[in-house]
PDB file of C-alpha atoms and ligand atoms in Angstrom:
ATOM      1  CA  MET A  12     -16.066   7.909  -2.260  1.00 89.00           C
ATOM      2  CA  LYS A  13     -19.037   6.165  -3.961  1.00 92.00           C
ATOM      3  CA  GLY A  14     -17.882   4.842  -7.340  1.00 95.00           C
ATOM      4  CA  GLN A  15     -14.319   6.016  -6.896  1.00 97.00           C
ATOM      5  CA  ILE A  16     -11.771   3.489  -8.232  1.00 98.00           C
ATOM      6  CA  ILE A  17      -9.193   2.661  -5.539  1.00 98.00           C
ATOM      7  CA  LEU A  18      -6.317   0.273  -6.223  1.00 98.00           C
ATOM      8  CA  ILE A  19      -4.618  -1.134  -3.158  1.00 99.00           C
ATOM      9  CA  THR A  20      -1.572  -3.328  -3.543  1.00 98.00           C
ATOM     10  CA  GLY A  21      -1.127  -6.120  -1.071  1.00 98.00           C
ATOM     11  CA  SER A  22      -4.786  -6.245  -0.110  1.00 98.00           C
ATOM     12  CA  SER A  23      -4.927  -9.932   0.740  1.00 98.00           C
ATOM     13  CA  SER A  24      -3.805  -9.254   4.281  1.00 98.00           C
ATOM     14  CA  GLY A  25      -3.218  -6.777   7.085  1.00 98.00           C
ATOM     15  CA  ILE A  26      -3.423  -3.048   6.484  1.00 99.00           C
ATOM     16  CA  GLY A  27      -4.131  -3.307   2.743  1.00 98.00           C
ATOM     17  CA  ARG A  28      -7.023  -5.660   3.386  1.00 98.00           C
ATOM     18  CA  GLU A  29      -8.555  -3.393   6.043  1.00 98.00           C
ATOM     19  CA  THR A  30      -8.123  -0.356   3.704  1.00 98.00           C
ATOM     20  CA  ALA A  31     -10.035  -2.317   0.964  1.00 98.00           C
ATOM     21  CA  TYR A  32     -12.887  -2.903   3.545  1.00 98.00           C
ATOM     22  CA  ARG A  33     -12.904   0.701   4.527  1.00 98.00           C
ATOM     23  CA  PHE A  34     -13.358   1.933   1.006  1.00 98.00           C
ATOM     24  CA  ALA A  35     -15.743  -0.943   0.203  1.00 98.00           C
ATOM     25  CA  ARG A  36     -18.129   0.379   3.045  1.00 98.00           C
ATOM     26  CA  GLU A  37     -18.223   3.731   1.194  1.00 98.00           C
ATOM     27  CA  GLY A  38     -19.346   2.115  -2.036  1.00 98.00           C
ATOM     28  CA  ALA A  39     -16.011   2.522  -3.848  1.00 98.00           C
ATOM     29  CA  LYS A  40     -14.786   0.342  -6.656  1.00 98.00           C
ATOM     30  CA  VAL A  41     -12.053  -1.643  -5.011  1.00 98.00           C
ATOM     31  CA  ILE A  42      -9.089  -3.216  -6.880  1.00 98.00           C
ATOM     32  CA  LEU A  43      -7.353  -5.725  -4.695  1.00 98.00           C
ATOM     33  CA  THR A  44      -4.044  -7.567  -5.284  1.00 98.00           C
ATOM     34  CA  PHE A  45      -2.518 -10.689  -3.782  1.00 98.00           C
ATOM     35  CA  TYR A  46       0.922 -12.213  -3.978  1.00 98.00           C
ATOM     36  CA  ARG A  47       1.087 -15.569  -2.349  1.00 98.00           C
ATOM     37  CA  GLY A  48      -2.339 -15.585  -0.613  1.00 98.00           C
ATOM     38  CA  LYS A  49      -4.850 -16.185  -3.454  1.00 98.00           C
ATOM     39  CA  ALA A  50      -7.499 -17.732  -1.152  1.00 98.00           C
ATOM     40  CA  ARG A  51      -7.114 -14.874   1.358  1.00 98.00           C
ATOM     41  CA  GLY A  52      -7.431 -12.423  -1.585  1.00 98.00           C
ATOM     42  CA  GLU A  53     -10.620 -14.091  -2.698  1.00 98.00           C
ATOM     43  CA  ARG A  54     -12.086 -14.012   0.726  1.00 98.00           C
ATOM     44  CA  ALA A  55     -11.199 -10.299   1.070  1.00 98.00           C
ATOM     45  CA  GLN A  56     -12.828  -9.635  -2.315  1.00 98.00           C
ATOM     46  CA  ARG A  57     -16.069 -11.424  -1.222  1.00 98.00           C
ATOM     47  CA  ARG A  58     -16.080  -9.349   2.023  1.00 98.00           C
ATOM     48  CA  CYS A  59     -15.683  -6.132   0.056  1.00 98.00           C
ATOM     49  CA  ARG A  60     -18.691  -7.009  -2.010  1.00 98.00           C
ATOM     50  CA  ARG A  61     -20.769  -7.838   1.098  1.00 98.00           C
ATOM     51  CA  LEU A  62     -19.597  -4.448   2.745  1.00 98.00           C
ATOM     52  CA  GLY A  63     -20.991  -2.552  -0.267  1.00 98.00           C
ATOM     53  CA  ALA A  64     -18.156  -2.149  -2.783  1.00 98.00           C
ATOM     54  CA  LYS A  65     -19.809  -1.010  -6.081  1.00 95.00           C
ATOM     55  CA  ASP A  66     -17.404  -3.200  -7.998  1.00 97.00           C
ATOM     56  CA  THR A  67     -14.363  -5.371  -7.103  1.00 98.00           C
ATOM     57  CA  PHE A  68     -11.406  -6.700  -9.078  1.00 98.00           C
ATOM     58  CA  LEU A  69      -8.791  -9.089  -7.682  1.00 98.00           C
ATOM     59  CA  LEU A  70      -5.390  -9.522  -9.449  1.00 98.00           C
ATOM     60  CA  HIS A  71      -2.234 -11.423  -8.799  1.00 98.00           C
ATOM     61  CA  LEU A  72       0.658  -8.971  -8.401  1.00 98.00           C
ATOM     62  CA  ASP A  73       4.333  -9.431  -7.641  1.00 98.00           C
ATOM     63  CA  VAL A  74       5.870  -5.995  -7.339  1.00 98.00           C
ATOM     64  CA  THR A  75       9.444  -7.572  -7.529  1.00 98.00           C
ATOM     65  CA  ASP A  76       8.613  -8.781 -11.131  1.00 98.00           C
ATOM     66  CA  SER A  77       8.379  -5.980 -13.713  1.00 98.00           C
ATOM     67  CA  ARG A  78       6.331  -8.282 -16.057  1.00 98.00           C
ATOM     68  CA  SER A  79       3.814  -8.892 -13.311  1.00 98.00           C
ATOM     69  CA  ILE A  80       3.483  -5.083 -12.769  1.00 98.00           C
ATOM     70  CA  LYS A  81       3.037  -4.598 -16.491  1.00 98.00           C
ATOM     71  CA  ALA A  82       0.412  -7.317 -16.749  1.00 98.00           C
ATOM     72  CA  ALA A  83      -1.594  -5.949 -13.761  1.00 98.00           C
ATOM     73  CA  ALA A  84      -1.417  -2.308 -15.176  1.00 98.00           C
ATOM     74  CA  THR A  85      -2.656  -3.571 -18.491  1.00 98.00           C
ATOM     75  CA  LYS A  86      -5.586  -5.462 -17.038  1.00 98.00           C
ATOM     76  CA  ILE A  87      -6.575  -2.533 -14.854  1.00 98.00           C
ATOM     77  CA  ALA A  88      -6.342  -0.012 -17.743  1.00 97.00           C
ATOM     78  CA  ARG A  89      -8.396  -2.388 -19.962  1.00 97.00           C
ATOM     79  CA  LYS A  90     -11.134  -2.834 -17.336  1.00 97.00           C
ATOM     80  CA  TYR A  91     -11.339   0.666 -15.786  1.00 97.00           C
ATOM     81  CA  ARG A  92      -9.360   3.006 -18.116  1.00 96.00           C
ATOM     82  CA  LYS A  93      -8.419   5.206 -15.014  1.00 97.00           C
ATOM     83  CA  VAL A  94      -7.952   4.747 -11.250  1.00 98.00           C
ATOM     84  CA  ASP A  95      -8.752   7.575  -8.849  1.00 98.00           C
ATOM     85  CA  TYR A  96      -6.210   6.575  -6.197  1.00 98.00           C
ATOM     86  CA  LEU A  97      -3.286   4.311  -6.188  1.00 98.00           C
ATOM     87  CA  ILE A  98      -2.393   3.023  -2.665  1.00 99.00           C
ATOM     88  CA  ASN A  99       1.054   1.419  -2.645  1.00 99.00           C
ATOM     89  CA  ASN A 100       0.869  -0.767   0.347  1.00 98.00           C
ATOM     90  CA  ALA A 101       2.565  -4.106  -0.467  1.00 98.00           C
ATOM     91  CA  GLY A 102       5.653  -4.508   1.859  1.00 98.00           C
ATOM     92  CA  VAL A 103       7.792  -6.933   3.736  1.00 98.00           C
ATOM     93  CA  LEU A 104      10.000  -6.848   6.770  1.00 98.00           C
ATOM     94  CA  ALA A 105      12.914  -9.167   7.759  1.00 98.00           C
ATOM     95  CA  PHE A 106      13.397  -8.311  11.389  1.00 98.00           C
ATOM     96  CA  SER A 107      17.018  -9.179  12.508  1.00 98.00           C
ATOM     97  CA  PRO A 108      20.379  -7.541  13.243  1.00 98.00           C
ATOM     98  CA  PHE A 109      22.124  -6.259  10.163  1.00 98.00           C
ATOM     99  CA  ARG A 110      24.906  -8.830  10.410  1.00 98.00           C
ATOM    100  CA  ARG A 111      22.321 -11.563  10.044  1.00 98.00           C
ATOM    101  CA  GLN A 112      20.453 -10.070   7.085  1.00 98.00           C
ATOM    102  CA  THR A 113      21.012 -12.486   4.213  1.00 98.00           C
ATOM    103  CA  SER A 114      21.455 -11.236   0.663  1.00 98.00           C
ATOM    104  CA  ARG A 115      18.010 -12.683  -0.095  1.00 98.00           C
ATOM    105  CA  ASN A 116      16.356 -10.694   2.718  1.00 98.00           C
ATOM    106  CA  ILE A 117      18.194  -7.565   1.663  1.00 98.00           C
ATOM    107  CA  GLU A 118      16.998  -7.935  -1.890  1.00 98.00           C
ATOM    108  CA  ARG A 119      13.525  -9.017  -0.893  1.00 98.00           C
ATOM    109  CA  GLN A 120      12.970  -5.876   1.257  1.00 98.00           C
ATOM    110  CA  ILE A 121      14.476  -3.383  -1.248  1.00 98.00           C
ATOM    111  CA  ARG A 122      12.879  -4.901  -4.198  1.00 98.00           C
ATOM    112  CA  THR A 123       9.463  -5.076  -2.677  1.00 98.00           C
ATOM    113  CA  ASN A 124       9.248  -1.960  -0.513  1.00 98.00           C
ATOM    114  CA  LEU A 125      11.226   0.476  -2.601  1.00 98.00           C
ATOM    115  CA  GLU A 126      11.932  -0.686  -6.199  1.00 98.00           C
ATOM    116  CA  GLY A 127       8.529  -2.364  -6.491  1.00 98.00           C
ATOM    117  CA  LEU A 128       6.623   0.651  -5.190  1.00 98.00           C
ATOM    118  CA  ILE A 129       8.477   2.911  -7.683  1.00 99.00           C
ATOM    119  CA  LYS A 130       7.964   0.617 -10.551  1.00 98.00           C
ATOM    120  CA  MET A 131       4.249   0.224  -9.639  1.00 98.00           C
ATOM    121  CA  THR A 132       3.958   4.011  -9.544  1.00 98.00           C
ATOM    122  CA  SER A 133       5.679   4.333 -12.879  1.00 98.00           C
ATOM    123  CA  ALA A 134       3.274   1.767 -14.517  1.00 98.00           C
ATOM    124  CA  LEU A 135       0.208   3.160 -13.111  1.00 98.00           C
ATOM    125  CA  LEU A 136       0.913   6.951 -13.212  1.00 98.00           C
ATOM    126  CA  PRO A 137      -0.648   7.523 -16.670  1.00 97.00           C
ATOM    127  CA  PHE A 138      -3.886   6.093 -15.341  1.00 98.00           C
ATOM    128  CA  VAL A 139      -4.037   7.895 -12.009  1.00 98.00           C
ATOM    129  CA  ARG A 140      -6.647  10.571 -11.763  1.00 98.00           C
ATOM    130  CA  LYS A 141      -6.529  12.002  -8.327  1.00 98.00           C
ATOM    131  CA  GLY A 142      -3.664  10.794  -6.070  1.00 98.00           C
ATOM    132  CA  ILE A 143      -1.159   8.275  -4.799  1.00 98.00           C
ATOM    133  CA  ILE A 144      -0.731   7.260  -1.177  1.00 98.00           C
ATOM    134  CA  ASN A 145       2.352   5.381  -0.329  1.00 98.00           C
ATOM    135  CA  ILE A 146       2.325   3.400   2.888  1.00 99.00           C
ATOM    136  CA  ALA A 147       5.775   4.168   4.337  1.00 98.00           C
ATOM    137  CA  SER A 148       6.292   3.769   8.129  1.00 98.00           C
ATOM    138  CA  ALA A 149       7.362   5.392  11.448  1.00 98.00           C
ATOM    139  CA  ALA A 150      10.530   3.408  10.485  1.00 98.00           C
ATOM    140  CA  GLY A 151      10.782   5.807   7.514  1.00 98.00           C
ATOM    141  CA  GLU A 152      11.146   8.806   9.832  1.00 98.00           C
ATOM    142  CA  GLU A 153      13.179   7.315  12.683  1.00 98.00           C
ATOM    143  CA  ALA A 154      15.645   4.409  12.753  1.00 98.00           C
ATOM    144  CA  TYR A 155      15.160   1.226  14.663  1.00 98.00           C
ATOM    145  CA  ALA A 156      17.657  -1.517  15.523  1.00 98.00           C
ATOM    146  CA  GLN A 157      17.081  -4.808  13.664  1.00 98.00           C
ATOM    147  CA  MET A 158      15.227  -2.913  10.936  1.00 98.00           C
ATOM    148  CA  SER A 159      18.178  -1.485   9.137  1.00 98.00           C
ATOM    149  CA  VAL A 160      17.307  -2.490   5.559  1.00 98.00           C
ATOM    150  CA  TYR A 161      13.633  -1.937   6.142  1.00 98.00           C
ATOM    151  CA  CYS A 162      14.335   1.552   7.380  1.00 98.00           C
ATOM    152  CA  ALA A 163      16.463   2.254   4.308  1.00 98.00           C
ATOM    153  CA  THR A 164      13.520   1.273   2.065  1.00 98.00           C
ATOM    154  CA  LYS A 165      11.002   3.391   3.994  1.00 98.00           C
ATOM    155  CA  PHE A 166      13.233   6.538   4.243  1.00 99.00           C
ATOM    156  CA  GLY A 167      13.576   5.898   0.521  1.00 98.00           C
ATOM    157  CA  VAL A 168       9.840   5.772  -0.110  1.00 99.00           C
ATOM    158  CA  ARG A 169       9.486   9.163   1.674  1.00 98.00           C
ATOM    159  CA  GLY A 170      12.193  10.741  -0.486  1.00 98.00           C
ATOM    160  CA  PHE A 171      10.640   9.289  -3.680  1.00 99.00           C
ATOM    161  CA  THR A 172       7.206  10.562  -2.701  1.00 98.00           C
ATOM    162  CA  GLN A 173       8.459  14.051  -1.931  1.00 98.00           C
ATOM    163  CA  ALA A 174      10.186  14.377  -5.315  1.00 98.00           C
ATOM    164  CA  LEU A 175       7.263  12.763  -7.212  1.00 98.00           C
ATOM    165  CA  ALA A 176       4.817  15.330  -5.644  1.00 98.00           C
ATOM    166  CA  GLN A 177       6.971  18.160  -6.941  1.00 98.00           C
ATOM    167  CA  GLU A 178       6.671  16.777 -10.452  1.00 98.00           C
ATOM    168  CA  HIS A 179       2.960  16.065 -10.379  1.00 98.00           C
ATOM    169  CA  ARG A 180       1.284  18.960  -8.637  1.00 97.00           C
ATOM    170  CA  ARG A 181      -2.202  18.187  -9.912  1.00 97.00           C
ATOM    171  CA  LEU A 182      -2.150  14.892  -8.096  1.00 98.00           C
ATOM    172  CA  ARG A 183      -2.549  14.468  -4.288  1.00 98.00           C
ATOM    173  CA  ILE A 184       0.597  12.504  -3.412  1.00 98.00           C
ATOM    174  CA  GLY A 185       1.959  11.658   0.036  1.00 98.00           C
ATOM    175  CA  CYS A 186       2.808   9.087   2.693  1.00 98.00           C
ATOM    176  CA  VAL A 187       0.723   7.533   5.320  1.00 98.00           C
ATOM    177  CA  ASN A 188       3.047   6.243   8.046  1.00 98.00           C
ATOM    178  CA  PRO A 189       1.767   3.574  10.387  1.00 98.00           C
ATOM    179  CA  ASP A 190       3.492   2.871  13.678  1.00 98.00           C
ATOM    180  CA  GLN A 191       3.495  -0.756  14.903  1.00 98.00           C
ATOM    181  CA  THR A 192       0.253  -2.406  13.708  1.00 98.00           C
ATOM    182  CA  ALA A 193      -1.019  -5.938  14.447  1.00 98.00           C
ATOM    183  CA  THR A 194      -0.488  -7.746  11.217  1.00 98.00           C
ATOM    184  CA  ARG A 195       1.499 -10.783   9.946  1.00 98.00           C
ATOM    185  CA  LEU A 196       4.483  -8.383   9.397  1.00 98.00           C
ATOM    186  CA  SER A 197       4.721  -7.459  13.056  1.00 97.00           C
ATOM    187  CA  GLY A 198       3.842 -10.817  14.531  1.00 97.00           C
ATOM    188  CA  TYR A 199       0.285  -9.398  15.266  1.00 98.00           C
ATOM    189  CA  VAL A 200       1.578  -6.878  17.775  1.00 98.00           C
ATOM    190  CA  GLY A 201       0.368  -3.315  17.749  1.00 98.00           C
ATOM    191  CA  ARG A 202      -2.610  -1.199  16.926  1.00 98.00           C
ATOM    192  CA  PRO A 203      -5.594  -2.674  14.984  1.00 98.00           C
ATOM    193  CA  PRO A 204      -5.012  -2.362  11.200  1.00 98.00           C
ATOM    194  CA  ALA A 205      -8.466  -0.863  10.904  1.00 98.00           C
ATOM    195  CA  GLU A 206      -7.044   2.276  12.585  1.00 98.00           C
ATOM    196  CA  VAL A 207      -4.487   2.629   9.846  1.00 98.00           C
ATOM    197  CA  ALA A 208      -7.130   1.991   7.223  1.00 98.00           C
ATOM    198  CA  GLU A 209      -9.270   4.721   8.776  1.00 98.00           C
ATOM    199  CA  VAL A 210      -6.361   7.186   8.483  1.00 98.00           C
ATOM    200  CA  VAL A 211      -5.776   6.187   4.880  1.00 98.00           C
ATOM    201  CA  TYR A 212      -9.394   6.728   4.164  1.00 98.00           C
ATOM    202  CA  ARG A 213      -9.516  10.169   5.924  1.00 98.00           C
ATOM    203  CA  THR A 214      -6.389  11.147   3.956  1.00 98.00           C
ATOM    204  CA  VAL A 215      -7.882  10.235   0.648  1.00 98.00           C
ATOM    205  CA  SER A 216     -11.228  11.792   1.369  1.00 97.00           C
ATOM    206  CA  GLY A 217      -9.576  15.020   2.372  1.00 96.00           C
ATOM    207  CA  ALA A 218     -10.699  14.953   6.024  1.00 98.00           C
ATOM    208  CA  VAL A 219      -7.007  14.751   7.018  1.00 98.00           C
ATOM    209  CA  LYS A 220      -4.774  17.372   5.433  1.00 96.00           C
ATOM    210  CA  MET A 221      -1.637  16.302   3.604  1.00 98.00           C
ATOM    211  CA  LYS A 222       0.918  18.660   2.180  1.00 98.00           C
ATOM    212  CA  PRO A 223       2.221  17.752  -1.275  1.00 98.00           C
ATOM    213  CA  GLY A 224       4.662  14.862  -0.817  1.00 98.00           C
ATOM    214  CA  GLY A 225       4.044  15.069   2.879  1.00 98.00           C
ATOM    215  CA  ASP A 226       3.529  12.651   5.722  1.00 98.00           C
ATOM    216  CA  VAL A 227       0.382  11.656   7.546  1.00 98.00           C
ATOM    217  CA  ASP A 228       1.525   9.972  10.763  1.00 98.00           C
ATOM    218  CA  VAL A 229      -1.033   7.578  11.998  1.00 98.00           C
ATOM    219  CA  TRP A 230      -0.238   8.153  15.704  1.00 98.00           C
ATOM    220  CA  GLU A 231      -0.980  11.920  15.189  1.00 98.00           C
ATOM    221  CA  ILE A 232      -4.478  11.215  13.959  1.00 98.00           C
ATOM    222  CA  ILE A 233      -5.390   8.205  16.182  1.00 98.00           C
ATOM    223  CA  PRO A 234      -3.083   8.363  19.265  1.00 97.00           C
TER     224      PRO A 234
HETATM  225  N1  NAP B  30       2.450  -3.894  10.517  1.00 85.31           N
HETATM  226  C1  NAP B  30       3.250  -2.864  10.937  1.00 85.31           C
HETATM  227  O1  NAP B  30       3.623  -2.762  12.205  1.00 85.31           O
HETATM  228  C2  NAP B  30       3.626  -1.789   9.957  1.00 85.31           C
HETATM  229  C3  NAP B  30       4.020  -0.606  10.386  1.00 85.31           C
HETATM  230  C4  NAP B  30       4.429   0.381   9.535  1.00 85.31           C
HETATM  231  C5  NAP B  30       4.295   0.182   8.131  1.00 85.31           C
HETATM  232  N2  NAP B  30       3.783  -1.039   7.658  1.00 85.31           N
HETATM  233  C6  NAP B  30       3.649  -1.155   6.319  1.00 85.31           C
HETATM  234  O2  NAP B  30       2.343  -1.498   5.903  1.00 85.31           O
HETATM  235  C7  NAP B  30       2.265  -2.190   4.674  1.00 85.31           C
HETATM  236  C8  NAP B  30       1.352  -3.403   4.819  1.00 85.31           C
HETATM  237  O3  NAP B  30       1.996  -4.336   5.668  1.00 85.31           O
HETATM  238  P1  NAP B  30       1.128  -5.194   6.670  1.00 85.31           P
HETATM  239  O4  NAP B  30       1.577  -4.908   8.059  1.00 85.31           O
HETATM  240  O5  NAP B  30      -0.292  -5.092   6.408  1.00 85.31           O
HETATM  241  O6  NAP B  30       1.695  -6.702   6.399  1.00 85.31           O
HETATM  242  P2  NAP B  30       1.072  -8.010   5.847  1.00 85.31           P
HETATM  243  O7  NAP B  30      -0.167  -8.403   6.551  1.00 85.31           O
HETATM  244  O8  NAP B  30       2.238  -9.025   5.877  1.00 85.31           O
HETATM  245  O9  NAP B  30       0.645  -7.692   4.345  1.00 85.31           O
HETATM  246  C9  NAP B  30       1.553  -7.502   3.272  1.00 85.31           C
HETATM  247  C10 NAP B  30       0.912  -7.517   2.013  1.00 85.31           C
HETATM  248  O10 NAP B  30       1.904  -7.265   0.987  1.00 85.31           O
HETATM  249  C11 NAP B  30       1.773  -8.320  -0.016  1.00 85.31           C
HETATM  250  N3  NAP B  30       3.082  -8.644  -0.608  1.00 85.31           N
HETATM  251  C12 NAP B  30       4.190  -9.088  -0.093  1.00 85.31           C
HETATM  252  N4  NAP B  30       5.160  -9.275  -0.988  1.00 85.31           N
HETATM  253  C13 NAP B  30       4.623  -8.789  -2.186  1.00 85.31           C
HETATM  254  C14 NAP B  30       5.051  -8.663  -3.481  1.00 85.31           C
HETATM  255  N5  NAP B  30       6.381  -9.129  -3.840  1.00 85.31           N
HETATM  256  N6  NAP B  30       4.322  -8.205  -4.437  1.00 85.31           N
HETATM  257  C15 NAP B  30       3.053  -7.831  -4.172  1.00 85.31           C
HETATM  258  N7  NAP B  30       2.484  -7.929  -2.992  1.00 85.31           N
HETATM  259  C16 NAP B  30       3.319  -8.409  -1.925  1.00 85.31           C
HETATM  260  C17 NAP B  30       1.201  -9.564   0.754  1.00 85.31           C
HETATM  261  O11 NAP B  30       0.615 -10.450  -0.190  1.00 85.31           O
HETATM  262  P3  NAP B  30       0.290 -12.027   0.184  1.00 85.31           P
HETATM  263  O12 NAP B  30      -0.064 -12.058   1.590  1.00 85.31           O
HETATM  264  O13 NAP B  30      -0.786 -12.412  -0.768  1.00 85.31           O
HETATM  265  O14 NAP B  30       1.557 -12.787  -0.107  1.00 85.31           O
HETATM  266  C18 NAP B  30       0.200  -8.863   1.703  1.00 85.31           C
HETATM  267  O15 NAP B  30      -1.070  -8.630   1.041  1.00 85.31           O
HETATM  268  C19 NAP B  30       3.751  -2.519   4.316  1.00 85.31           C
HETATM  269  O16 NAP B  30       4.214  -1.607   3.384  1.00 85.31           O
HETATM  270  C20 NAP B  30       4.492  -2.369   5.573  1.00 85.31           C
HETATM  271  O17 NAP B  30       5.782  -2.040   5.526  1.00 85.31           O
HETATM  272  C21 NAP B  30       3.430  -1.977   8.513  1.00 85.31           C
END
C-alpha cells in the first residue's frame, strides 16, 4: 500500500476516519474529506501524518452538492492526476418509523447515501486506477424497521455497484458491508470502527477476496 493514493469520503469521523488511519499506517497517500467537521478533519489529517501516511490532503466535500463534488474532483486531479482507490464512505441515517420520516430526512438520506455516492463515482471514475469500494451496509442486504429510507439507499448502493462492476471489469469494484458499528451514526453502539477499517484494508489489499460488484460482509471476516 506504500505510496498508493486512497481517497476516502467522510473521513472526519467514524468508519471513514479509522479507514484513513489504517491506510496511513501502511504509508499510503491519504485523501480525506470532511463535511461539517472541519476541526475533526484537521485532527484526523494530523494523525494520519503521525501514523506514517506518505502524504495527506484534506478537502471539504458535500456529496449532496454537485458543485462541491466537481470542485473536489478538480482539486484531486490537479494534485495527484490519478487515485488508486476511491472509497465511498460518506453516509447518514435518520432512525425513526417511516411515518415520522420528514421530507428533509428522506431527501438527506437518499441524496447523501445514494445520489451523492453515484455522482462522486461519476466525477472520479476517469481518475480511478485500481478500484472503488462502496460502504453499503448489512441494512443493504436485509431490511430493518425504522431504517426504511436508509435501507432503500443501501440496497440501491449494492445494485449500483453490481452494474458498475459489469461495465468496468478492469477495476476492482464492490461493497464492504458493516453491521452495527460504534460511531456517531449508530449512537456509538456496535463493533469498533477499526474492525470495519481493517476489513476495508484487507479488501483493497487483496487479502480478502471480492467478486466483481460483490459484497464483503464485515461480520463474515471479523465475527
Ligand atoms: N455505524 C454503523 O453502524 C454503520 C453500519 C453500516 C454502514 N455504515 C455506513 O458507514 C458509513 C460511515 O458512517 P459512520 O458510521 O462512520 O458515521 P459517522 O461517524 O457519522 O461519519 C459519517 C461521515 O460522513 C460525512 N458526511 C455526512 N454527510 C455528508 C455529505 N453531505 N457530504 C460529504 N460527507 C458527508 C461526515 O462528515 P462531517 O462529520 O464532517 O459532517 C462524516 O465524516 C456510512 O455510509 C454508513 O451508512 C455505518
